[in-house]
PDB file of C-alpha atoms in Angstrom:
ATOM      1  CA  MET A  26      -9.250   3.029  36.084  1.00 44.00           C
ATOM      2  CA  GLN A  27      -9.701   6.493  34.587  1.00 46.00           C
ATOM      3  CA  THR A  28     -11.233   9.181  36.846  1.00 59.00           C
ATOM      4  CA  ASN A  29     -11.378  12.284  34.623  1.00 88.00           C
ATOM      5  CA  ALA A  30     -14.820  12.412  33.008  1.00 92.00           C
ATOM      6  CA  ARG A  31     -13.640  14.378  29.963  1.00 95.00           C
ATOM      7  CA  ASP A  32     -10.833  11.901  29.250  1.00 95.00           C
ATOM      8  CA  ARG A  33     -13.391   9.097  29.342  1.00 96.00           C
ATOM      9  CA  LEU A  34     -15.037  10.349  26.139  1.00 97.00           C
ATOM     10  CA  ILE A  35     -13.203   9.484  22.920  1.00 97.00           C
ATOM     11  CA  THR A  36     -14.685  11.345  19.962  1.00 97.00           C
ATOM     12  CA  ALA A  37     -14.367   9.506  16.661  1.00 96.00           C
ATOM     13  CA  LEU A  38     -13.087  11.639  13.775  1.00 96.00           C
ATOM     14  CA  ASP A  39     -14.838   9.472  11.199  1.00 91.00           C
ATOM     15  CA  VAL A  40     -14.533  12.010   8.384  1.00 93.00           C
ATOM     16  CA  PRO A  41     -12.956  11.622   4.926  1.00 93.00           C
ATOM     17  CA  ASN A  42     -10.106  14.124   5.052  1.00 94.00           C
ATOM     18  CA  ALA A  43      -7.777  16.128   7.278  1.00 96.00           C
ATOM     19  CA  ASP A  44      -9.459  19.477   6.597  1.00 96.00           C
ATOM     20  CA  GLU A  45     -12.818  18.230   7.888  1.00 95.00           C
ATOM     21  CA  ALA A  46     -11.147  16.596  10.879  1.00 96.00           C
ATOM     22  CA  LEU A  47      -9.274  19.731  11.912  1.00 97.00           C
ATOM     23  CA  ALA A  48     -12.361  21.899  11.414  1.00 96.00           C
ATOM     24  CA  LEU A  49     -14.291  19.578  13.718  1.00 96.00           C
ATOM     25  CA  VAL A  50     -11.513  19.654  16.324  1.00 97.00           C
ATOM     26  CA  GLU A  51     -11.620  23.453  16.173  1.00 97.00           C
ATOM     27  CA  ARG A  52     -15.384  23.475  16.752  1.00 96.00           C
ATOM     28  CA  LEU A  53     -15.084  21.099  19.703  1.00 97.00           C
ATOM     29  CA  GLY A  54     -12.281  23.057  21.353  1.00 96.00           C
ATOM     30  CA  ASP A  55     -11.575  22.066  24.948  1.00 96.00           C
ATOM     31  CA  ALA A  56     -14.830  20.117  25.195  1.00 96.00           C
ATOM     32  CA  VAL A  57     -12.930  17.057  23.896  1.00 97.00           C
ATOM     33  CA  SER A  58      -9.501  15.895  25.041  1.00 97.00           C
ATOM     34  CA  PHE A  59      -9.345  12.471  23.361  1.00 98.00           C
ATOM     35  CA  TYR A  60      -9.874  11.602  19.682  1.00 98.00           C
ATOM     36  CA  LYS A  61     -10.122   8.417  17.639  1.00 98.00           C
ATOM     37  CA  ILE A  62      -8.652   8.356  14.148  1.00 98.00           C
ATOM     38  CA  GLY A  63      -9.705   5.375  12.091  1.00 95.00           C
ATOM     39  CA  MET A  64      -9.338   3.874   8.659  1.00 94.00           C
ATOM     40  CA  GLU A  65     -11.467   6.369   6.755  1.00 93.00           C
ATOM     41  CA  LEU A  66      -9.334   9.348   7.737  1.00 95.00           C
ATOM     42  CA  VAL A  67      -6.021   7.493   7.426  1.00 95.00           C
ATOM     43  CA  TYR A  68      -6.827   6.051   4.021  1.00 92.00           C
ATOM     44  CA  GLY A  69      -8.433   9.303   2.864  1.00 88.00           C
ATOM     45  CA  GLY A  70      -5.134  11.050   3.349  1.00 82.00           C
ATOM     46  CA  GLY A  71      -3.650  13.063   6.175  1.00 91.00           C
ATOM     47  CA  GLY A  72      -4.925  10.972   9.053  1.00 95.00           C
ATOM     48  CA  LEU A  73      -1.506  10.232  10.508  1.00 96.00           C
ATOM     49  CA  ALA A  74      -0.495  13.877  10.157  1.00 96.00           C
ATOM     50  CA  VAL A  75      -3.677  14.840  12.027  1.00 97.00           C
ATOM     51  CA  ALA A  76      -2.713  12.378  14.761  1.00 97.00           C
ATOM     52  CA  GLU A  77       0.715  13.947  15.128  1.00 96.00           C
ATOM     53  CA  ARG A  78      -0.779  17.439  15.175  1.00 97.00           C
ATOM     54  CA  LEU A  79      -3.254  16.499  17.899  1.00 98.00           C
ATOM     55  CA  VAL A  80      -0.517  14.906  20.008  1.00 97.00           C
ATOM     56  CA  LYS A  81       1.569  18.077  19.736  1.00 97.00           C
ATOM     57  CA  ALA A  82      -1.481  20.091  20.806  1.00 97.00           C
ATOM     58  CA  GLY A  83      -1.737  18.040  23.998  1.00 97.00           C
ATOM     59  CA  LYS A  84      -4.669  15.872  22.937  1.00 97.00           C
ATOM     60  CA  LYS A  85      -4.760  12.105  23.395  1.00 98.00           C
ATOM     61  CA  VAL A  86      -5.143  10.022  20.250  1.00 98.00           C
ATOM     62  CA  PHE A  87      -6.545   6.553  19.740  1.00 98.00           C
ATOM     63  CA  LEU A  88      -5.403   5.159  16.375  1.00 98.00           C
ATOM     64  CA  ASP A  89      -8.015   2.594  15.373  1.00 97.00           C
ATOM     65  CA  LEU A  90      -6.346   0.555  12.622  1.00 97.00           C
ATOM     66  CA  LYS A  91      -7.279  -2.940  13.833  1.00 96.00           C
ATOM     67  CA  LEU A  92      -3.949  -4.423  12.725  1.00 97.00           C
ATOM     68  CA  HIS A  93      -4.039  -8.049  11.609  1.00 97.00           C
ATOM     69  CA  ASP A  94      -1.374  -9.621   9.396  1.00 97.00           C
ATOM     70  CA  ILE A  95       1.590 -11.962   9.637  1.00 98.00           C
ATOM     71  CA  PRO A  96       3.529 -11.394  12.882  1.00 98.00           C
ATOM     72  CA  ASN A  97       6.535  -9.672  11.312  1.00 98.00           C
ATOM     73  CA  THR A  98       4.326  -7.099   9.586  1.00 98.00           C
ATOM     74  CA  VAL A  99       2.253  -6.424  12.711  1.00 98.00           C
ATOM     75  CA  GLU A 100       5.340  -6.029  14.893  1.00 98.00           C
ATOM     76  CA  ARG A 101       6.990  -3.566  12.532  1.00 98.00           C
ATOM     77  CA  ALA A 102       3.776  -1.606  11.919  1.00 98.00           C
ATOM     78  CA  THR A 103       3.187  -1.309  15.667  1.00 98.00           C
ATOM     79  CA  ALA A 104       6.711   0.033  16.151  1.00 98.00           C
ATOM     80  CA  GLN A 105       6.030   2.682  13.507  1.00 97.00           C
ATOM     81  CA  VAL A 106       2.762   3.701  15.183  1.00 97.00           C
ATOM     82  CA  ALA A 107       4.529   4.001  18.536  1.00 97.00           C
ATOM     83  CA  ARG A 108       6.820   6.646  17.023  1.00 96.00           C
ATOM     84  CA  LEU A 109       3.821   8.933  16.450  1.00 96.00           C
ATOM     85  CA  GLY A 110       3.255   9.390  20.165  1.00 96.00           C
ATOM     86  CA  VAL A 111      -0.370   8.253  20.096  1.00 97.00           C
ATOM     87  CA  HIS A 112      -1.932   6.818  23.229  1.00 98.00           C
ATOM     88  CA  LEU A 113      -3.889   3.776  22.004  1.00 98.00           C
ATOM     89  CA  LEU A 114      -3.742   1.366  19.041  1.00 98.00           C
ATOM     90  CA  THR A 115      -6.145  -1.431  18.142  1.00 98.00           C
ATOM     91  CA  VAL A 116      -5.166  -4.888  16.917  1.00 98.00           C
ATOM     92  CA  HIS A 117      -7.401  -7.843  16.234  1.00 96.00           C
ATOM     93  CA  GLY A 118      -7.677 -10.243  19.144  1.00 94.00           C
ATOM     94  CA  TYR A 119      -5.886 -13.224  17.609  1.00 94.00           C
ATOM     95  CA  PRO A 120      -3.011 -14.556  19.767  1.00 96.00           C
ATOM     96  CA  GLN A 121      -0.363 -14.342  17.011  1.00 97.00           C
ATOM     97  CA  THR A 122      -1.349 -10.779  16.194  1.00 98.00           C
ATOM     98  CA  MET A 123      -1.462  -9.675  19.817  1.00 98.00           C
ATOM     99  CA  ARG A 124       1.943 -11.171  20.615  1.00 98.00           C
ATOM    100  CA  ALA A 125       3.499  -9.455  17.592  1.00 98.00           C
ATOM    101  CA  ALA A 126       2.025  -6.062  18.513  1.00 98.00           C
ATOM    102  CA  HIS A 127       3.162  -6.485  22.114  1.00 98.00           C
ATOM    103  CA  ALA A 128       6.709  -7.039  20.865  1.00 98.00           C
ATOM    104  CA  GLY A 129       6.502  -4.086  18.489  1.00 98.00           C
ATOM    105  CA  ARG A 130       5.563  -1.552  21.147  1.00 98.00           C
ATOM    106  CA  ALA A 131       8.243  -2.685  23.626  1.00 97.00           C
ATOM    107  CA  GLY A 132       9.902   0.195  25.430  1.00 96.00           C
ATOM    108  CA  THR A 133       7.323   2.780  24.361  1.00 97.00           C
ATOM    109  CA  GLY A 134       4.290   4.385  25.982  1.00 96.00           C
ATOM    110  CA  LEU A 135       1.861   2.999  23.412  1.00 98.00           C
ATOM    111  CA  LYS A 136      -1.041   1.030  24.878  1.00 98.00           C
ATOM    112  CA  LEU A 137      -2.643  -1.787  22.917  1.00 98.00           C
ATOM    113  CA  LEU A 138      -6.320  -2.663  22.688  1.00 98.00           C
ATOM    114  CA  ALA A 139      -7.478  -6.020  21.385  1.00 97.00           C
ATOM    115  CA  VAL A 140     -10.652  -6.087  19.298  1.00 93.00           C
ATOM    116  CA  THR A 141     -12.776  -8.941  20.620  1.00 87.00           C
ATOM    117  CA  VAL A 142     -16.006  -9.007  18.567  1.00 83.00           C
ATOM    118  CA  MET A 143     -17.149  -6.009  16.516  1.00 79.00           C
ATOM    119  CA  THR A 144     -20.149  -4.217  18.038  1.00 72.00           C
ATOM    120  CA  SER A 145     -21.989  -4.530  14.715  1.00 79.00           C
ATOM    121  CA  TYR A 146     -21.928  -8.348  15.093  1.00 83.00           C
ATOM    122  CA  ASP A 147     -24.375 -10.551  16.943  1.00 84.00           C
ATOM    123  CA  ASP A 148     -24.541 -14.340  17.450  1.00 89.00           C
ATOM    124  CA  ASP A 149     -26.049 -14.926  13.998  1.00 91.00           C
ATOM    125  CA  ASP A 150     -23.224 -12.985  12.345  1.00 90.00           C
ATOM    126  CA  LEU A 151     -20.577 -15.107  14.074  1.00 89.00           C
ATOM    127  CA  ILE A 152     -22.334 -18.323  13.111  1.00 89.00           C
ATOM    128  CA  ALA A 153     -22.562 -17.127   9.493  1.00 93.00           C
ATOM    129  CA  ALA A 154     -18.796 -16.455   9.585  1.00 87.00           C
ATOM    130  CA  GLY A 155     -18.081 -20.015  10.714  1.00 87.00           C
ATOM    131  CA  TYR A 156     -17.554 -19.521  14.451  1.00 87.00           C
ATOM    132  CA  ALA A 157     -18.714 -22.376  16.647  1.00 84.00           C
ATOM    133  CA  GLU A 158     -19.733 -20.118  19.538  1.00 88.00           C
ATOM    134  CA  GLY A 159     -21.662 -16.900  19.950  1.00 87.00           C
ATOM    135  CA  VAL A 160     -20.555 -13.443  21.038  1.00 85.00           C
ATOM    136  CA  GLY A 161     -20.234 -14.043  24.782  1.00 86.00           C
ATOM    137  CA  PRO A 162     -17.883 -17.062  24.738  1.00 88.00           C
ATOM    138  CA  THR A 163     -15.816 -15.622  21.877  1.00 88.00           C
ATOM    139  CA  VAL A 164     -15.311 -12.307  23.677  1.00 87.00           C
ATOM    140  CA  ARG A 165     -14.340 -14.056  26.915  1.00 91.00           C
ATOM    141  CA  ARG A 166     -11.794 -16.312  25.215  1.00 90.00           C
ATOM    142  CA  ARG A 167     -10.130 -13.409  23.451  1.00 92.00           C
ATOM    143  CA  ALA A 168     -10.165 -11.331  26.629  1.00 93.00           C
ATOM    144  CA  ASP A 169      -8.397 -14.050  28.598  1.00 94.00           C
ATOM    145  CA  GLN A 170      -5.817 -14.488  25.830  1.00 96.00           C
ATOM    146  CA  ALA A 171      -5.201 -10.728  25.677  1.00 97.00           C
ATOM    147  CA  LYS A 172      -4.610 -10.523  29.418  1.00 96.00           C
ATOM    148  CA  ASP A 173      -2.213 -13.479  29.353  1.00 96.00           C
ATOM    149  CA  ILE A 174      -0.198 -11.894  26.521  1.00 97.00           C
ATOM    150  CA  GLY A 175       0.051  -8.532  28.285  1.00 97.00           C
ATOM    151  CA  ILE A 176      -2.312  -6.454  26.153  1.00 98.00           C
ATOM    152  CA  ASP A 177      -3.440  -3.316  27.984  1.00 98.00           C
ATOM    153  CA  GLY A 178      -7.126  -3.400  27.195  1.00 97.00           C
ATOM    154  CA  LEU A 179     -10.038  -4.502  25.073  1.00 96.00           C
ATOM    155  CA  ILE A 180     -12.472  -3.091  22.568  1.00 92.00           C
ATOM    156  CA  ILE A 181     -15.821  -4.540  23.590  1.00 87.00           C
ATOM    157  CA  SER A 182     -19.523  -3.869  23.453  1.00 84.00           C
ATOM    158  CA  PRO A 183     -20.799  -2.160  26.605  1.00 86.00           C
ATOM    159  CA  HIS A 184     -22.954  -5.255  27.062  1.00 85.00           C
ATOM    160  CA  GLU A 185     -19.832  -7.276  27.886  1.00 85.00           C
ATOM    161  CA  ALA A 186     -18.284  -4.656  30.186  1.00 89.00           C
ATOM    162  CA  ALA A 187     -19.730  -5.703  33.544  1.00 91.00           C
ATOM    163  CA  ALA A 188     -18.851  -9.387  33.198  1.00 91.00           C
ATOM    164  CA  LEU A 189     -15.345  -8.652  31.916  1.00 92.00           C
ATOM    165  CA  ARG A 190     -14.665  -6.071  34.618  1.00 93.00           C
ATOM    166  CA  ALA A 191     -15.602  -8.634  37.247  1.00 93.00           C
ATOM    167  CA  ALA A 192     -13.496 -11.341  35.598  1.00 92.00           C
ATOM    168  CA  LEU A 193     -10.406  -9.322  34.658  1.00 92.00           C
ATOM    169  CA  GLY A 194     -10.174  -6.804  37.493  1.00 91.00           C
ATOM    170  CA  PRO A 195      -9.543  -3.049  37.440  1.00 91.00           C
ATOM    171  CA  SER A 196      -6.239  -2.970  35.557  1.00 92.00           C
ATOM    172  CA  MET A 197      -7.586  -3.927  32.113  1.00 95.00           C
ATOM    173  CA  LEU A 198      -8.782  -0.960  30.046  1.00 97.00           C
ATOM    174  CA  LEU A 199     -12.280  -1.508  28.691  1.00 96.00           C
ATOM    175  CA  VAL A 200     -13.083   0.706  25.702  1.00 95.00           C
ATOM    176  CA  THR A 201     -16.606   0.595  24.333  1.00 92.00           C
ATOM    177  CA  PRO A 202     -17.943   1.697  20.977  1.00 88.00           C
ATOM    178  CA  GLY A 203     -21.645   1.124  20.497  1.00 77.00           C
ATOM    179  CA  VAL A 204     -22.504   3.998  22.855  1.00 84.00           C
ATOM    180  CA  ARG A 205     -25.518   6.114  21.959  1.00 74.00           C
ATOM    181  CA  PRO A 206     -27.119   8.881  24.052  1.00 75.00           C
ATOM    182  CA  ALA A 207     -30.801   8.296  24.784  1.00 66.00           C
ATOM    183  CA  GLY A 208     -32.856   9.077  21.711  1.00 54.00           C
ATOM    184  CA  SER A 209     -29.960   8.808  19.242  1.00 59.00           C
ATOM    185  CA  ALA A 210     -30.172   6.632  16.140  1.00 52.00           C
ATOM    186  CA  VAL A 211     -28.540   3.221  16.600  1.00 49.00           C
ATOM    187  CA  GLY A 212     -27.271   3.089  12.992  1.00 54.00           C
ATOM    188  CA  ASP A 213     -25.250  -0.028  12.178  1.00 48.00           C
ATOM    189  CA  GLN A 214     -24.593  -0.935  15.811  1.00 48.00           C
ATOM    190  CA  LYS A 215     -26.397  -3.927  17.303  1.00 49.00           C
ATOM    191  CA  ARG A 216     -25.219  -4.004  20.941  1.00 52.00           C
ATOM    192  CA  VAL A 217     -25.543  -0.502  22.360  1.00 66.00           C
ATOM    193  CA  MET A 218     -25.949   1.341  25.668  1.00 84.00           C
ATOM    194  CA  THR A 219     -26.255   4.957  26.763  1.00 89.00           C
ATOM    195  CA  PRO A 220     -23.116   6.668  28.131  1.00 91.00           C
ATOM    196  CA  GLY A 221     -24.351   6.383  31.705  1.00 92.00           C
ATOM    197  CA  GLU A 222     -25.183   2.705  31.347  1.00 91.00           C
ATOM    198  CA  ALA A 223     -21.760   1.950  29.848  1.00 91.00           C
ATOM    199  CA  ILE A 224     -19.921   3.746  32.655  1.00 93.00           C
ATOM    200  CA  ARG A 225     -21.962   1.973  35.322  1.00 92.00           C
ATOM    201  CA  ALA A 226     -21.163  -1.335  33.599  1.00 90.00           C
ATOM    202  CA  GLY A 227     -17.441  -0.698  34.104  1.00 93.00           C
ATOM    203  CA  ALA A 228     -16.231   0.920  30.859  1.00 93.00           C
ATOM    204  CA  ASP A 229     -13.151   3.144  31.091  1.00 95.00           C
ATOM    205  CA  HIS A 230     -13.592   4.972  27.778  1.00 96.00           C
ATOM    206  CA  LEU A 231     -16.600   5.498  25.519  1.00 95.00           C
ATOM    207  CA  VAL A 232     -16.070   5.902  21.779  1.00 94.00           C
ATOM    208  CA  VAL A 233     -18.746   8.164  20.321  1.00 93.00           C
ATOM    209  CA  GLY A 234     -18.852   9.315  16.714  1.00 91.00           C
ATOM    210  CA  ARG A 235     -21.994  10.398  14.923  1.00 89.00           C
ATOM    211  CA  PRO A 236     -23.978  11.555  18.013  1.00 91.00           C
ATOM    212  CA  VAL A 237     -21.249  14.201  18.458  1.00 93.00           C
ATOM    213  CA  THR A 238     -19.821  14.804  14.984  1.00 92.00           C
ATOM    214  CA  ALA A 239     -23.184  14.900  13.168  1.00 91.00           C
ATOM    215  CA  ALA A 240     -24.907  17.018  15.813  1.00 93.00           C
ATOM    216  CA  SER A 241     -26.033  20.540  14.948  1.00 94.00           C
ATOM    217  CA  ASP A 242     -23.871  21.703  17.868  1.00 96.00           C
ATOM    218  CA  PRO A 243     -21.035  19.156  18.290  1.00 95.00           C
ATOM    219  CA  ARG A 244     -19.540  20.950  21.281  1.00 97.00           C
ATOM    220  CA  ALA A 245     -22.834  20.931  23.178  1.00 96.00           C
ATOM    221  CA  ALA A 246     -23.342  17.255  22.300  1.00 95.00           C
ATOM    222  CA  ALA A 247     -19.879  16.384  23.655  1.00 96.00           C
ATOM    223  CA  GLU A 248     -20.432  18.404  26.825  1.00 96.00           C
ATOM    224  CA  ALA A 249     -23.742  16.617  27.434  1.00 94.00           C
ATOM    225  CA  ILE A 250     -22.050  13.237  27.205  1.00 94.00           C
ATOM    226  CA  VAL A 251     -19.239  14.327  29.526  1.00 95.00           C
ATOM    227  CA  ALA A 252     -21.854  15.535  32.028  1.00 94.00           C
ATOM    228  CA  GLU A 253     -23.648  12.178  31.839  1.00 93.00           C
ATOM    229  CA  ILE A 254     -20.351  10.350  32.360  1.00 93.00           C
ATOM    230  CA  SER A 255     -19.517  12.559  35.350  1.00 93.00           C
ATOM    231  CA  ALA A 256     -22.922  12.009  36.942  1.00 92.00           C
ATOM    232  CA  ASN A 257     -22.521   8.253  36.709  1.00 90.00           C
ATOM    233  CA  LEU A 258     -18.952   8.276  38.049  1.00 86.00           C
ATOM    234  CA  THR A 259     -20.192   9.841  41.270  1.00 62.00           C
ATOM    235  CA  ALA A 260     -23.540   8.059  41.479  1.00 53.00           C
TER     236      ALA A 260
END
């Protein structure tokens, strides 16, 4: 379980290019110690170079690529990511994919997170996609499979955090997108909580993008979230 409130906040650099990302990092300064780099920045160019630069600067990096392919490709891609020195990598929570990623990171410090069900999905979305069960049972099945395979943690909605913490114990990292400070726009998320609620539910890390990056004062927005996290760690 993480104890440092600042390390609990992961700020999402969901911007289209490296220049915007680095400018945002500069504005945030020491208010943020942990960053997420996702598909937009990687595919827009320079995302992996930004990751390496942040690692060298002493920041933690979560590379959110949600790998999912044939096992050989996932294993080799995971090994390449591990060479960057990033802290976290996401893979989709299918057993074949998780086993391949686990093999690919062997002997490195890279931690793997399995994506259970996207926080923009609800029961109706899963049914429309052909799943026989809703969000709750699907998340629990994938969580149990991830633990059995040796995956370090899960990407989950904060609404699943309390039940999974009770079921899986303290060693499994629970990382929650779908976190919105009180009064913030929900956007395309469907299963959300405030930072304090998510921490009290058992989340280790909160991934927050637009409420920080689109704020008029991103640094102040990040500091407010860290303060809310800290207050709920000691409550």
